[in-house]
């Protein structure tokens, strides 16, 4: 335990060599070290019957696969968040060796496949050394597992195995190519898959290897909080309750949680509720909802308003000490004086005069409303944040928590350093946009005589074609340009989840940015690509036909009476369930498909078979009618057109397919540029369609794929036949935006 309390860098520097027999390399240990970013010198000169061990520079040795895996897991935060998770991980570590027992291998694969149905990882929702142990056990069998994987016999196990390859491809292939190949167990297969680059950069579980914001590049978490001690770190996520949580806030929340877990510390949620004009209980409730959605684990919830009495006492003390004064300079004039470094005429007020005006402010009198309290710092400092910032302002509006008790409220700049210190925060994570105000933060804490809190900066997350200012987002809500804070066009957590983003994708996207201080303008395509990799392997498939100008195809030799077959909702994932498909003599085709067909052309009707179109009729309005014959013996490999279709029955459901575009037409709104000048005039498109009858069973929030159309999320499920099911199109990372 003593070694665990030492600095990670020191621990790693003391590792001397991993020794093992060339005939029996500890694959899971080598994989874990590679993914954890640990440089592990190796010595494969041991005899075949010798146990492998990790040798440290001080002579200490750790023996055995499980011991070494747990050791690396603790260093890299891959050994669970609590004792229960660690125990469950231990169970899988003990299970993993069965994969090397030839006779038990296939039975083990069956058990693992059953267990992984509906799961992405072996223990809860996080990648751990349990996943590494099982993955390495499979990979270590070489061609035996590769044959099963290619046969698609164990779909859940293969999906899980492939998802790790897609995420950590180069690192995993490097280890298996080096060590599995030497054992004569076959070459690792190519990790190319649809939507995955074969030559991905190697990803460490602790972060990324590059700080660029381009898709496929990685930034790093291999950074340390200044003067952080294991078990003694206390962090806070401190949103202002003046809007819903958006994707930028998500980065702050997840970084705080990451460091809290890494240092085995605490995280609290604090609402910085110092501006009653913007805040409400509705925002508090929804922020807590969003925090829960992100899976943020916190110790407690606090409010800056809990400290209003102490903050008032503190500002009075500063007035008594001559470190603060009351100023009645008009706001515009005050701003100009600060820019020009001109001292206010009130700066030389006596303590008595300041206290007299302070009482007027407390009372909210006409005289008090003309005043504010300013810190007496340095009006000539090149850093303008130190030019006598405002500490307190009058505001007669009632507060959402405490009503009309106060007529004065502290500014964020004054309250934050005070409450951070009082609440025992050790490190305050702030985005780099606050960099110039860090000196102010430290100076105010110093004047208050409080314990210093370390600031750690990270880059603000900026997205293309996206506004993250709550003031600007509020404009869209108030002017009814969107349908509330959870509108699918909004960058709020509720908005993007409603559009169809899985929280796992958002978390992965955020954590891949790491704690870099470089400013990045990120593409949404990267996020939606991650999302597609999560939903595609498991979401059910359904069929929809655009209602307008749909075309009837009559199959002359089709079934005289409709019949029904039960088929999988996802051909490669049994967990998606089954659906009933009705086959009829007359079927609906999409207009665009029908117009591309030629007479005597053979086409494939998906989930049925081939048909040959024998006749095409067009009326005076341009509407088509087709006739054809089924040719179910025909080869689907020879047809050019693979068509979706629906039976002509009364059981079809009405659909409303919704597509969305960005709210603005410019990638980045520059400072000083008015966002109203770049508003997108057309941000949503509605298409009426018909869907298969199985879609009656969709629930709100269900994600599905409409064959040949894309991915959708059910926003309004089936209620009655006259009311359409509303489906929101989910971007897949390669769709072009913009529509008329």
XYZ file of C-alpha atoms in Angstrom:
740
model
C 0.000 0.000 0.000
C 2.891 2.373 0.715
C 4.099 2.192 -2.872
C 0.595 3.111 -4.105
C 0.811 6.415 -2.282
C 3.901 7.473 -4.153
C 3.801 9.569 -7.258
C 2.872 7.599 -10.393
C 5.962 8.802 -12.225
C 8.198 7.615 -9.400
C 6.511 4.208 -9.392
C 6.972 3.779 -13.110
C 10.605 4.917 -13.013
C 11.368 2.140 -10.490
C 10.188 -0.644 -12.829
C 13.293 -2.407 -14.084
C 12.200 -5.317 -16.271
C 9.421 -7.848 -16.903
C 10.948 -11.328 -17.082
C 9.204 -14.328 -18.633
C 9.770 -17.435 -20.713
C 9.764 -16.898 -24.481
C 7.421 -19.891 -24.829
C 4.893 -18.427 -22.390
C 4.712 -14.594 -22.502
C 2.137 -13.013 -20.108
C 0.042 -11.528 -22.911
C -2.563 -9.849 -20.679
C 0.155 -8.102 -18.642
C 1.884 -6.873 -21.802
C -1.424 -5.636 -23.241
C -2.381 -3.879 -19.988
C 0.972 -2.129 -19.801
C 0.741 -1.032 -23.436
C -2.761 0.409 -23.019
C -1.808 2.098 -19.744
C 1.089 3.858 -21.454
C 3.682 2.047 -19.303
C 7.039 1.454 -20.945
C 7.914 -2.096 -19.907
C 11.418 -3.439 -20.680
C 11.201 -7.210 -21.240
C 13.519 -10.193 -20.766
C 12.318 -13.469 -22.291
C 15.274 -15.584 -21.245
C 13.593 -17.477 -18.414
C 13.199 -21.238 -18.664
C 9.841 -22.612 -19.789
C 8.763 -23.682 -16.306
C 9.751 -20.392 -14.586
C 7.005 -18.024 -13.383
C 7.154 -14.528 -14.833
C 7.843 -11.571 -12.574
C 8.213 -7.791 -12.545
C 11.572 -6.642 -11.177
C 11.942 -3.198 -9.518
C 15.125 -1.183 -9.115
C 15.032 -1.576 -5.317
C 15.092 -5.377 -5.627
C 11.365 -5.929 -5.088
C 9.720 -8.550 -7.304
C 6.039 -9.143 -8.085
C 5.161 -12.630 -9.347
C 2.223 -13.972 -11.338
C -0.204 -12.724 -13.966
C -3.018 -11.696 -11.617
C -0.726 -9.817 -9.247
C 0.820 -7.888 -12.123
C -2.562 -7.161 -13.717
C -3.926 -5.796 -10.449
C -0.781 -3.715 -9.976
C -1.100 -2.130 -13.445
C -4.856 -1.788 -12.962
C -4.373 0.256 -9.804
C -1.820 2.531 -11.473
C -4.031 3.105 -14.532
C -7.393 3.298 -12.719
C -8.560 0.093 -14.403
C -9.308 -1.866 -11.232
C -12.810 -0.584 -10.439
C -14.128 2.361 -8.473
C -14.975 0.455 -5.305
C -14.469 -2.849 -3.513
C -17.467 -4.515 -5.192
C -16.232 -3.693 -8.685
C -12.708 -4.833 -7.781
C -14.105 -8.148 -6.483
C -16.106 -8.671 -9.681
C -12.982 -7.937 -11.727
C -11.132 -10.559 -9.638
C -13.796 -13.118 -10.577
C -13.083 -12.573 -14.272
C -9.318 -12.679 -13.723
C -9.757 -16.087 -12.116
C -12.011 -17.196 -14.990
C -9.683 -16.072 -17.821
C -7.236 -19.064 -17.668
C -10.010 -21.420 -18.787
C -9.527 -19.968 -22.298
C -6.122 -21.640 -22.482
C -7.600 -25.065 -21.683
C -8.244 -26.592 -25.074
C -11.190 -28.807 -24.203
C -13.018 -26.049 -22.318
C -12.422 -23.277 -24.840
C -15.659 -23.380 -26.851
C -17.812 -23.871 -23.776
C -16.134 -20.813 -22.242
C -16.830 -18.797 -25.415
C -20.508 -19.745 -25.159
C -20.674 -18.608 -21.521
C -18.908 -15.333 -22.326
C -21.191 -14.747 -25.314
C -24.303 -15.208 -23.161
C -22.928 -12.895 -20.487
C -22.126 -10.109 -22.960
C -25.637 -9.853 -24.394
C -26.563 -6.187 -23.955
C -23.205 -5.408 -22.317
C -20.258 -3.357 -23.573
C -17.796 -4.317 -20.803
C -17.407 -7.163 -18.331
C -17.833 -5.073 -15.189
C -20.482 -2.339 -15.178
C -19.969 0.389 -17.782
C -16.198 0.828 -17.686
C -13.209 -0.722 -19.434
C -11.096 -2.617 -16.900
C -8.377 -5.244 -16.536
C -11.190 -7.822 -16.639
C -11.719 -6.900 -20.315
C -7.964 -7.010 -20.902
C -7.641 -10.482 -19.334
C -10.480 -12.004 -21.383
C -9.452 -10.245 -24.621
C -5.864 -11.443 -24.219
C -7.041 -14.961 -23.409
C -8.940 -15.102 -26.690
C -6.237 -13.428 -28.765
C -3.637 -15.717 -27.246
C -5.246 -18.780 -28.834
C -4.408 -17.350 -32.241
C -6.108 -19.026 -35.179
C -8.555 -20.956 -33.031
C -10.333 -17.791 -31.879
C -9.909 -16.110 -35.273
C -11.818 -18.938 -36.943
C -14.677 -18.633 -34.466
C -14.708 -14.849 -34.771
C -14.980 -15.020 -38.553
C -17.712 -17.666 -38.344
C -19.897 -15.220 -36.365
C -20.893 -18.106 -34.124
C -20.581 -16.020 -30.953
C -21.977 -12.646 -32.001
C -21.917 -10.849 -28.635
C -18.381 -12.002 -27.857
C -17.174 -11.047 -31.337
C -18.884 -7.639 -31.100
C -17.152 -6.946 -27.791
C -13.775 -8.231 -29.056
C -14.025 -6.136 -32.228
C -15.055 -3.006 -30.304
C -11.778 -3.158 -28.356
C -9.859 -3.687 -31.591
C -11.595 -0.673 -33.112
C -10.748 1.469 -30.089
C -7.202 0.301 -29.288
C -6.272 -1.327 -32.610
C -2.631 -0.445 -33.109
C -1.624 -1.059 -29.496
C -3.339 -4.457 -29.382
C -2.035 -5.557 -32.772
C 1.497 -4.495 -31.881
C 1.497 -6.702 -28.788
C -0.182 -9.700 -30.428
C 2.010 -9.482 -33.551
C 5.100 -9.542 -31.329
C 4.140 -12.183 -28.801
C 1.300 -14.305 -30.203
C 3.162 -14.795 -33.470
C 6.235 -16.019 -31.590
C 4.137 -18.723 -30.013
C 3.047 -19.968 -33.403
C -0.587 -19.224 -32.679
C -1.356 -17.424 -35.905
C -1.121 -13.847 -37.041
C -3.447 -11.210 -35.652
C -6.181 -10.395 -38.139
C -6.580 -7.043 -39.793
C -8.695 -4.700 -37.699
C -10.141 -2.925 -40.689
C -13.869 -2.543 -40.391
C -16.460 -0.324 -41.943
C -15.992 3.150 -40.572
C -12.664 2.296 -38.881
C -9.287 3.318 -40.218
C -6.842 0.432 -40.335
C -3.979 2.666 -39.333
C -5.458 4.238 -36.204
C -3.132 5.874 -33.761
C -2.437 3.850 -30.644
C -4.649 4.904 -27.769
C -3.725 4.717 -24.117
C -6.551 4.180 -21.653
C -5.201 7.136 -19.726
C -5.631 9.458 -22.684
C -4.532 10.283 -26.182
C -1.180 10.728 -27.835
C -1.802 14.012 -29.606
C -3.453 17.274 -28.721
C -5.009 18.043 -32.082
C -8.733 18.319 -32.398
C -9.013 16.420 -35.640
C -10.926 13.179 -35.885
C -8.644 10.253 -35.209
C -6.107 12.260 -33.251
C -5.620 11.929 -29.526
C -4.889 14.224 -26.618
C -3.553 13.155 -23.249
C -4.552 12.716 -19.631
C -0.955 12.026 -18.660
C -0.890 15.204 -16.580
C -0.831 15.754 -12.852
C -2.660 18.200 -10.641
C -0.158 20.487 -8.879
C 0.747 19.335 -5.356
C -1.985 16.696 -5.382
C -1.840 14.001 -2.714
C -3.483 10.625 -3.098
C -6.702 10.520 -1.065
C -6.634 14.232 -0.224
C -7.868 15.838 -3.445
C -11.245 17.625 -3.261
C -12.754 19.076 -6.438
C -15.943 20.883 -7.351
C -18.092 21.086 -10.444
C -19.733 24.495 -10.113
C -22.320 25.368 -12.786
C -24.409 28.527 -12.657
C -28.129 27.574 -12.624
C -28.930 29.831 -15.576
C -29.457 27.195 -18.255
C -29.184 23.496 -19.007
C -25.876 21.617 -19.081
C -24.298 21.720 -22.541
C -21.479 19.785 -24.156
C -18.880 22.307 -22.955
C -19.990 21.914 -19.336
C -19.834 18.148 -19.832
C -16.107 18.364 -20.386
C -15.631 20.243 -17.105
C -17.818 17.781 -15.199
C -16.094 14.684 -16.605
C -12.587 16.089 -16.088
C -13.419 16.809 -12.456
C -14.685 13.269 -12.018
C -11.633 11.841 -13.771
C -9.184 13.585 -11.443
C -11.282 12.834 -8.358
C -11.170 9.131 -9.198
C -7.540 9.177 -10.228
C -6.457 10.662 -6.897
C -9.059 8.715 -4.887
C -10.498 12.044 -3.777
C -13.880 13.734 -3.545
C -16.048 15.680 -5.959
C -18.867 17.981 -4.929
C -21.460 19.792 -7.025
C -21.910 23.455 -6.175
C -24.417 25.806 -7.746
C -22.904 29.269 -8.160
C -26.231 31.027 -7.665
C -25.111 34.649 -7.299
C -27.219 36.236 -10.047
C -30.975 36.010 -9.321
C -31.827 37.725 -12.620
C -30.739 34.643 -14.612
C -31.300 31.704 -12.277
C -34.209 29.445 -11.388
C -35.101 26.199 -9.618
C -35.992 24.752 -13.024
C -32.369 25.100 -14.065
C -31.148 23.571 -10.790
C -33.399 20.527 -11.255
C -32.369 20.028 -14.869
C -28.674 20.475 -14.145
C -28.900 17.735 -11.519
C -30.726 15.582 -14.066
C -27.971 16.199 -16.629
C -25.235 15.458 -14.086
C -26.935 12.146 -13.343
C -27.205 11.427 -17.076
C -23.424 11.855 -17.399
C -22.880 9.400 -14.559
C -21.105 11.958 -12.391
C -20.657 10.648 -8.851
C -20.475 13.399 -6.232
C -20.319 13.622 -2.447
C -22.856 16.380 -1.898
C -24.612 19.395 -3.434
C -23.919 22.884 -2.094
C -24.937 26.417 -3.067
C -22.940 29.625 -3.018
C -26.060 31.241 -1.541
C -25.484 29.111 1.582
C -22.477 31.360 2.247
C -24.087 34.773 1.713
C -23.815 35.754 5.424
C -20.091 34.860 5.527
C -19.471 36.646 2.226
C -21.113 39.823 3.562
C -19.006 39.581 6.695
C -15.881 39.113 4.597
C -16.519 42.135 2.400
C -17.123 44.284 5.507
C -13.790 43.102 6.904
C -12.071 44.061 3.659
C -13.672 47.533 3.824
C -12.399 47.922 7.400
C -8.918 46.868 6.259
C -8.926 49.338 3.365
C -8.877 46.489 0.830
C -12.315 47.305 -0.609
C -14.413 50.419 -1.161
C -17.896 51.453 -2.293
C -18.083 53.124 -5.675
C -21.026 55.019 -7.186
C -19.400 55.686 -10.560
C -21.874 54.936 -13.406
C -21.177 51.524 -14.973
C -20.116 52.769 -18.430
C -17.763 55.326 -16.933
C -16.346 52.720 -14.553
C -15.627 50.367 -17.433
C -13.811 53.107 -19.327
C -11.732 54.024 -16.277
C -10.733 50.398 -15.796
C -9.671 50.110 -19.436
C -7.627 53.312 -19.171
C -6.187 52.564 -15.722
C -7.816 55.614 -14.117
C -8.580 55.434 -10.407
C -12.155 56.103 -9.320
C -12.862 59.254 -7.342
C -14.353 56.953 -4.676
C -11.132 55.002 -4.203
C -10.018 57.413 -1.478
C -13.288 57.304 0.472
C -12.873 56.877 4.202
C -13.794 53.594 5.861
C -16.710 55.360 7.529
C -18.058 56.656 4.219
C -17.689 53.215 2.647
C -19.528 51.516 5.505
C -22.302 54.119 5.333
C -22.809 53.438 1.616
C -22.515 49.701 2.219
C -25.502 49.889 4.579
C -27.432 51.762 1.883
C -26.645 48.898 -0.483
C -27.826 46.323 2.051
C -31.106 48.220 2.424
C -31.520 48.449 -1.342
C -32.237 52.177 -1.089
C -32.173 54.491 -4.095
C -28.730 55.628 -2.997
C -27.581 52.053 -2.475
C -28.758 51.018 -5.935
C -26.269 53.512 -7.393
C -23.333 51.751 -5.716
C -21.184 48.656 -5.891
C -18.288 47.354 -3.795
C -14.912 47.079 -5.512
C -11.683 45.464 -4.416
C -8.756 47.833 -3.981
C -6.129 45.981 -5.997
C -4.023 47.731 -8.670
C -5.522 50.092 -11.269
C -2.243 50.188 -13.219
C -1.741 46.444 -13.522
C -1.364 45.314 -17.161
C -3.770 42.474 -16.279
C -7.051 44.365 -16.354
C -8.798 41.792 -14.152
C -6.749 43.217 -11.254
C -7.968 46.761 -11.819
C -10.308 46.981 -8.831
C -12.866 44.295 -9.763
C -16.448 44.509 -8.525
C -17.156 42.375 -5.446
C -20.817 43.198 -4.709
C -23.735 44.692 -6.635
C -27.288 45.663 -5.741
C -30.070 43.606 -7.259
C -33.621 43.944 -5.885
C -34.833 40.805 -7.693
C -35.829 37.874 -5.443
C -33.492 34.895 -5.323
C -34.838 31.512 -6.470
C -33.836 29.846 -3.184
C -33.984 32.527 -0.502
C -36.546 34.956 -1.843
C -36.200 38.674 -1.100
C -33.968 38.397 1.958
C -31.083 40.179 0.210
C -30.857 43.211 -2.039
C -27.149 42.683 -2.675
C -25.291 39.780 -4.258
C -21.595 38.901 -4.587
C -20.023 38.629 -8.007
C -18.693 35.288 -9.180
C -15.134 36.670 -9.057
C -15.524 37.453 -5.351
C -17.581 34.476 -4.214
C -15.718 31.713 -6.032
C -12.276 32.019 -4.365
C -13.973 32.408 -0.966
C -16.280 29.382 -1.221
C -13.598 27.212 -2.872
C -11.316 27.766 0.096
C -14.026 27.472 2.770
C -15.352 24.206 1.304
C -11.907 22.612 1.346
C -11.453 22.504 -2.417
C -7.824 21.634 -3.198
C -7.911 22.198 -6.954
C -10.257 24.383 -8.986
C -10.529 23.244 -12.604
C -11.225 26.220 -14.867
C -11.277 26.545 -18.632
C -8.416 28.539 -20.142
C -10.758 31.402 -21.061
C -10.388 32.433 -17.391
C -6.584 32.489 -17.600
C -6.229 36.258 -17.168
C -8.436 36.095 -14.064
C -6.318 33.495 -12.288
C -4.099 36.212 -10.809
C -7.251 37.940 -9.560
C -8.479 34.683 -7.963
C -5.220 34.230 -6.057
C -5.016 37.909 -5.039
C -8.559 37.902 -3.636
C -7.848 34.741 -1.625
C -4.682 36.363 -0.328
C -6.513 39.554 0.727
C -9.150 37.421 2.440
C -6.436 35.596 4.366
C -7.708 32.214 3.205
C -5.986 28.962 2.251
C -4.770 28.965 -1.339
C -6.617 26.748 -3.824
C -4.672 25.495 -6.828
C -6.092 26.331 -10.246
C -5.796 23.790 -13.023
C -6.639 24.995 -16.532
C -8.073 23.014 -19.410
C -9.153 24.121 -22.862
C -12.762 25.053 -23.433
C -14.521 22.699 -25.803
C -15.757 24.508 -28.899
C -17.822 22.817 -31.610
C -18.212 23.889 -35.236
C -21.465 25.650 -36.186
C -22.352 25.806 -32.496
C -23.051 28.510 -29.924
C -22.296 27.564 -26.308
C -22.992 30.914 -24.662
C -25.984 30.470 -22.373
C -27.026 34.027 -23.133
C -27.204 33.220 -26.842
C -28.889 29.877 -26.274
C -31.472 31.654 -24.105
C -32.183 33.979 -27.058
C -33.164 30.974 -29.204
C -35.482 29.711 -26.458
C -37.105 33.066 -25.734
C -37.580 33.859 -29.428
C -39.054 30.406 -30.097
C -36.398 29.509 -32.647
C -36.207 26.163 -30.833
C -38.671 24.167 -28.756
C -36.983 24.525 -25.397
C -33.612 23.680 -23.873
C -33.931 20.013 -24.875
C -34.459 20.806 -28.559
C -32.486 18.286 -30.688
C -30.740 21.171 -32.466
C -29.308 22.426 -29.151
C -25.834 21.454 -27.841
C -27.312 20.767 -24.397
C -26.930 17.288 -22.928
C -30.690 16.832 -23.092
C -30.777 18.124 -26.671
C -28.093 15.852 -28.103
C -29.347 12.831 -26.155
C -32.839 13.523 -27.481
C -31.389 13.600 -30.981
C -30.043 10.099 -30.454
C -26.592 10.422 -28.915
C -25.664 7.717 -26.442
C -24.112 9.012 -23.244
C -21.274 6.492 -23.645
C -20.332 8.197 -26.924
C -20.348 11.642 -25.320
C -18.170 10.452 -22.439
C -15.705 8.766 -24.804
C -15.558 11.872 -27.003
C -14.938 14.189 -24.044
C -12.309 11.995 -22.428
C -10.479 11.654 -25.741
C -9.921 15.400 -25.683
C -8.056 14.936 -22.411
C -6.950 17.778 -20.167
C -5.147 19.628 -22.948
C -4.839 23.401 -22.623
C -4.813 23.893 -26.394
C -7.935 25.534 -27.779
C -9.736 23.212 -30.186
C -12.612 23.676 -32.584
C -14.049 20.189 -32.745
C -16.097 18.613 -35.513
C -19.445 17.051 -34.642
C -18.673 14.278 -37.138
C -16.154 12.757 -34.720
C -18.772 12.513 -31.975
C -21.444 11.043 -34.228
C -18.973 8.524 -35.644
C -18.268 7.259 -32.130
C -22.016 7.098 -31.533
C -22.564 5.038 -34.685
C -20.044 2.453 -33.516
C -22.086 2.029 -30.343
C -25.581 1.847 -31.831
C -24.974 0.019 -35.120
C -24.090 -3.409 -33.680
C -27.253 -3.598 -31.563
C -30.055 -1.365 -32.861
C -32.980 -3.105 -34.624
C -33.691 -2.671 -38.336
C -37.051 -1.523 -39.682
C -38.452 -0.380 -43.028
C -39.979 2.943 -44.054
C -41.220 4.244 -47.412
C -41.598 7.952 -48.125
C -45.317 8.523 -48.539
C -45.227 11.092 -51.329
C -45.526 9.565 -54.832
C -44.905 6.057 -53.506
C -45.267 3.391 -56.209
C -47.256 0.163 -56.214
C -45.564 -2.953 -57.596
C -47.923 -5.823 -58.436
C -46.250 -9.233 -58.409
C -48.191 -11.366 -60.879
C -47.075 -14.633 -59.311
C -47.079 -13.246 -55.789
C -48.937 -14.834 -52.891
C -52.681 -14.960 -53.375
C -53.150 -14.566 -49.650
C -50.841 -12.524 -47.451
C -48.569 -14.576 -45.202
C -46.283 -13.644 -42.313
C -42.723 -14.648 -41.473
C -40.869 -13.977 -38.230
C -37.386 -12.652 -38.965
C -34.623 -11.078 -36.822
C -34.750 -7.327 -36.230
C -30.940 -7.408 -36.537
C -29.299 -10.207 -38.504
C -26.075 -10.081 -36.467
C -27.484 -9.425 -32.997
C -30.082 -11.751 -31.571
C -30.671 -9.445 -28.613
C -32.542 -7.041 -30.907
C -35.423 -9.520 -31.013
C -37.696 -10.487 -33.876
C -40.274 -8.839 -36.114
C -43.208 -10.038 -38.180
C -42.955 -9.300 -41.896
C -46.060 -9.579 -44.083
C -45.695 -10.703 -47.714
C -48.402 -9.619 -50.188
C -49.050 -9.668 -53.922
C -48.893 -5.867 -54.120
C -46.118 -3.930 -52.374
C -45.037 -0.303 -51.993
C -41.748 1.026 -53.350
C -40.188 4.441 -52.947
C -40.674 6.767 -55.894
C -36.935 7.322 -56.328
C -36.320 3.567 -56.465
C -39.144 2.933 -58.922
C -37.901 5.653 -61.267
C -34.486 3.999 -61.482
C -35.867 0.609 -62.596
C -35.921 -0.469 -66.250
C -38.283 -2.933 -67.931
C -37.098 -6.557 -67.596
C -34.595 -5.554 -64.921
C -34.084 -7.999 -62.084
C -34.041 -6.405 -58.642
C -33.728 -7.717 -55.083
C -36.563 -7.146 -52.624
C -34.819 -7.083 -49.274
C -35.768 -9.916 -46.874
C -37.688 -11.664 -49.649
C -35.768 -12.393 -52.839
C -35.467 -11.343 -56.462
C -38.172 -10.069 -58.789
C -38.175 -9.112 -62.475
C -40.032 -5.933 -63.424
C -42.069 -6.627 -66.562
C -44.141 -3.469 -66.986
C -43.851 0.231 -66.127
C -46.846 2.543 -66.566
C -46.863 6.298 -66.064
C -50.050 8.380 -65.956
C -50.451 11.987 -67.107
C -49.370 13.257 -63.683
C -46.157 11.258 -63.794
C -47.270 8.647 -61.249
C -45.825 5.171 -61.819
C -47.293 1.688 -61.573
C -45.124 -1.402 -61.892
C -45.838 -5.040 -62.577
C -43.419 -7.890 -62.189
C -42.830 -11.517 -61.301
C -41.055 -13.066 -58.361
C -37.847 -14.921 -59.203
C -36.913 -16.252 -55.772
C -34.300 -18.593 -57.257
C -32.385 -15.620 -58.638
C -29.032 -14.636 -57.102
C -28.962 -11.443 -55.058
C -25.302 -11.079 -56.095
C -26.247 -10.354 -59.694
C -28.717 -7.510 -59.078
C -27.801 -3.865 -59.074
C -30.778 -2.610 -57.061
C -31.506 -3.838 -53.528
C -34.898 -2.327 -52.673
C -36.764 -1.756 -49.437
C -40.504 -2.356 -49.672
C -43.646 -2.533 -47.595
C -46.751 -4.692 -48.048
C -49.947 -3.011 -49.177
C -51.915 -3.525 -45.961
C -53.892 -1.432 -43.515
C -51.458 -2.281 -40.722
C -48.727 0.128 -41.837
C -48.067 3.007 -39.454
C -47.678 6.673 -40.249
C -44.253 8.175 -39.642
C -42.919 11.691 -39.370
C -39.190 11.649 -40.155
C -37.389 14.695 -38.754
C -33.973 15.888 -39.934
C -32.078 18.744 -38.309
C -29.369 21.171 -39.345
C -27.093 23.568 -37.469
C -28.638 26.725 -36.016
C -25.950 28.926 -37.595
C -24.280 28.851 -41.001
C -20.724 29.724 -39.954
C -18.246 27.307 -38.412
C -17.031 29.809 -35.853
C -18.569 33.130 -34.850
C -15.658 35.473 -34.271
C -15.391 37.820 -31.313
C -17.390 40.970 -32.005
C -19.430 39.268 -34.727
C -23.205 39.212 -34.248
C -24.544 35.653 -34.314
C -27.879 37.020 -35.577
C -26.144 37.696 -38.894
C -25.383 34.006 -39.426
C -28.659 32.375 -38.377
C -29.635 29.372 -40.466
C -33.102 30.071 -41.935
C -33.918 26.368 -42.363
C -32.908 24.046 -39.540
C -35.439 21.227 -39.678
C -37.067 19.123 -42.357
C -40.151 16.951 -41.962
C -40.917 13.981 -44.241
C -44.119 11.928 -44.131
C -43.540 8.200 -44.490
C -45.089 4.797 -43.870
C -43.472 2.223 -41.614
C -43.767 -1.492 -40.967
C -46.369 -2.520 -38.409
C -43.735 -3.667 -35.889
C -42.933 -0.019 -35.194
C -46.106 0.179 -33.119
C -44.007 -1.338 -30.324
C -41.344 1.382 -30.297
C -40.924 3.298 -27.057
C -39.774 6.874 -26.618
C -36.003 6.896 -26.705
C -35.626 3.682 -28.724
C -32.909 3.831 -31.383
C -33.394 2.004 -34.669
C -32.103 1.882 -38.207
C -34.443 2.422 -41.129
C -32.977 0.266 -43.889
C -31.181 2.364 -46.533
C -32.150 5.576 -44.719
C -30.076 5.790 -41.579
C -30.383 5.784 -37.806
C -33.310 7.291 -35.914
C -34.482 7.846 -32.350
C -38.155 7.521 -31.471
C -39.330 10.814 -29.968
C -43.093 10.230 -30.081
C -44.192 6.564 -30.074
C -47.357 5.084 -31.562
C -50.533 6.431 -29.926
C -53.252 5.874 -32.533
C -53.414 5.285 -36.280
C -54.181 8.927 -37.130
C -51.154 10.269 -35.241
C -47.709 9.593 -36.744
C -44.751 8.141 -34.907
C -42.088 10.876 -34.756
C -38.541 9.733 -35.509
C -35.476 11.989 -35.212
C -32.664 11.333 -37.695
C -29.347 10.574 -35.947
C -26.236 11.827 -37.782
C -23.734 9.073 -38.544
C -20.607 11.202 -38.923
C -20.622 11.375 -42.711
C -23.906 12.981 -43.623
C -23.930 16.298 -45.424
C -25.947 19.013 -43.732
C -28.022 21.663 -45.373
C -31.418 21.214 -46.959
C -33.984 23.385 -48.617
